[in-house]
């Protein structure tokens, strides 16, 4: 039974890897072409066209991130997730995530706020994974907040740095 479970797990991992490739290839084309058109290379756009293309581009990136998360979960379960530790300026990273997340609340009565401690120390972390966690938290907050605010918070004590996302939504 244990051998069969290992084989099933291997088939599942292979399926995820194959599906990931099959989904990412056309999705990267959609993201790339929408970016090219948004840059105006094919000619000028109306404001409505630009708005629609920005939605296509943003949602394509979101879908790609979800596919990557599924693969990451598979890697974690298999014990194959590797972290790339480097010096990370959390203030800059939070600013980047907040800017990228603006589209999630665009046109809604939700304010994106930051309560970041001054002189927050640089940390040693995996920049991609921290960005992924913050993006997931902000995405969940945006999904369940109808109005009010979503706040990135970051502070430190003598030995640790804390980061949180707070919202005025339900739950």
GROMACS .gro file of C-alpha atoms in nm, residues 27-111:
model
   85
   27UNK     CA    1  -0.082   3.224  -2.050
   28UNK     CA    2   0.263   3.380  -2.092
   29UNK     CA    3   0.163   3.464  -2.451
   30UNK     CA    4  -0.155   3.635  -2.330
   31UNK     CA    5   0.040   3.833  -2.070
   32UNK     CA    6   0.313   3.923  -2.319
   33UNK     CA    7   0.080   4.031  -2.599
   34UNK     CA    8  -0.136   4.236  -2.363
   35UNK     CA    9   0.179   4.412  -2.235
   36UNK     CA   10   0.294   4.482  -2.592
   37UNK     CA   11  -0.045   4.626  -2.688
   38UNK     CA   12  -0.057   4.833  -2.367
   39UNK     CA   13   0.279   4.987  -2.459
   40UNK     CA   14   0.114   5.118  -2.776
   41UNK     CA   15   0.343   4.930  -3.015
   42UNK     CA   16   0.045   4.833  -3.233
   43UNK     CA   17  -0.101   5.182  -3.227
   44UNK     CA   18  -0.299   5.407  -2.995
   45UNK     CA   19  -0.570   5.272  -2.762
   46UNK     CA   20  -0.888   5.424  -2.636
   47UNK     CA   21  -0.922   5.456  -2.259
   48UNK     CA   22  -1.178   5.173  -2.257
   49UNK     CA   23  -0.944   4.945  -2.453
   50UNK     CA   24  -0.658   5.032  -2.220
   51UNK     CA   25  -0.873   4.955  -1.915
   52UNK     CA   26  -0.982   4.620  -2.061
   53UNK     CA   27  -0.625   4.526  -2.156
   54UNK     CA   28  -0.499   4.619  -1.810
   55UNK     CA   29  -0.762   4.384  -1.665
   56UNK     CA   30  -0.654   4.105  -1.902
   57UNK     CA   31  -0.288   4.162  -1.814
   58UNK     CA   32  -0.349   4.179  -1.437
   59UNK     CA   33  -0.575   3.876  -1.432
   60UNK     CA   34  -0.333   3.681  -1.651
   61UNK     CA   35  -0.056   3.753  -1.403
   62UNK     CA   36  -0.286   3.651  -1.117
   63UNK     CA   37  -0.371   3.322  -1.288
   64UNK     CA   38  -0.001   3.257  -1.354
   65UNK     CA   39   0.073   3.321  -0.986
   66UNK     CA   40  -0.199   3.072  -0.888
   67UNK     CA   41  -0.051   2.806  -1.118
   68UNK     CA   42   0.291   2.870  -0.966
   69UNK     CA   43   0.143   2.839  -0.616
   70UNK     CA   44  -0.001   2.497  -0.700
   71UNK     CA   45   0.343   2.388  -0.815
   72UNK     CA   46   0.502   2.532  -0.504
   73UNK     CA   47   0.259   2.338  -0.284
   74UNK     CA   48   0.357   2.022  -0.469
   75UNK     CA   49   0.725   2.100  -0.410
   76UNK     CA   50   0.663   2.166  -0.041
   77UNK     CA   51   0.475   1.837  -0.003
   78UNK     CA   52   0.759   1.652  -0.177
   79UNK     CA   53   1.020   1.823   0.041
   80UNK     CA   54   1.183   1.980  -0.265
   81UNK     CA   55   1.112   2.349  -0.202
   82UNK     CA   56   1.435   2.545  -0.199
   83UNK     CA   57   1.461   2.892  -0.053
   84UNK     CA   58   1.690   3.157  -0.195
   85UNK     CA   59   1.793   3.363   0.107
   86UNK     CA   60   1.914   3.717   0.044
   87UNK     CA   61   1.904   4.059   0.204
   88UNK     CA   62   1.553   4.200   0.165
   89UNK     CA   63   1.438   4.555   0.227
   90UNK     CA   64   1.084   4.487   0.351
   91UNK     CA   65   0.979   4.851   0.317
   92UNK     CA   66   1.059   4.846  -0.055
   93UNK     CA   67   0.903   4.502  -0.099
   94UNK     CA   68   0.582   4.608   0.076
   95UNK     CA   69   0.569   4.923  -0.142
   96UNK     CA   70   0.603   4.707  -0.455
   97UNK     CA   71   0.328   4.467  -0.343
   98UNK     CA   72   0.100   4.756  -0.247
   99UNK     CA   73   0.150   4.919  -0.587
  100UNK     CA   74   0.086   4.592  -0.771
  101UNK     CA   75  -0.220   4.525  -0.556
  102UNK     CA   76  -0.382   4.858  -0.638
  103UNK     CA   77  -0.569   4.694  -0.926
  104UNK     CA   78  -0.743   4.461  -0.678
  105UNK     CA   79  -0.926   4.752  -0.515
  106UNK     CA   80  -0.943   4.991  -0.809
  107UNK     CA   81  -1.285   5.154  -0.833
  108UNK     CA   82  -1.391   5.017  -0.493
  109UNK     CA   83  -1.429   5.213  -0.168
  110UNK     CA   84  -1.120   5.052  -0.018
  111UNK     CA   85  -0.805   5.233   0.090
   0.00000   0.00000   0.00000
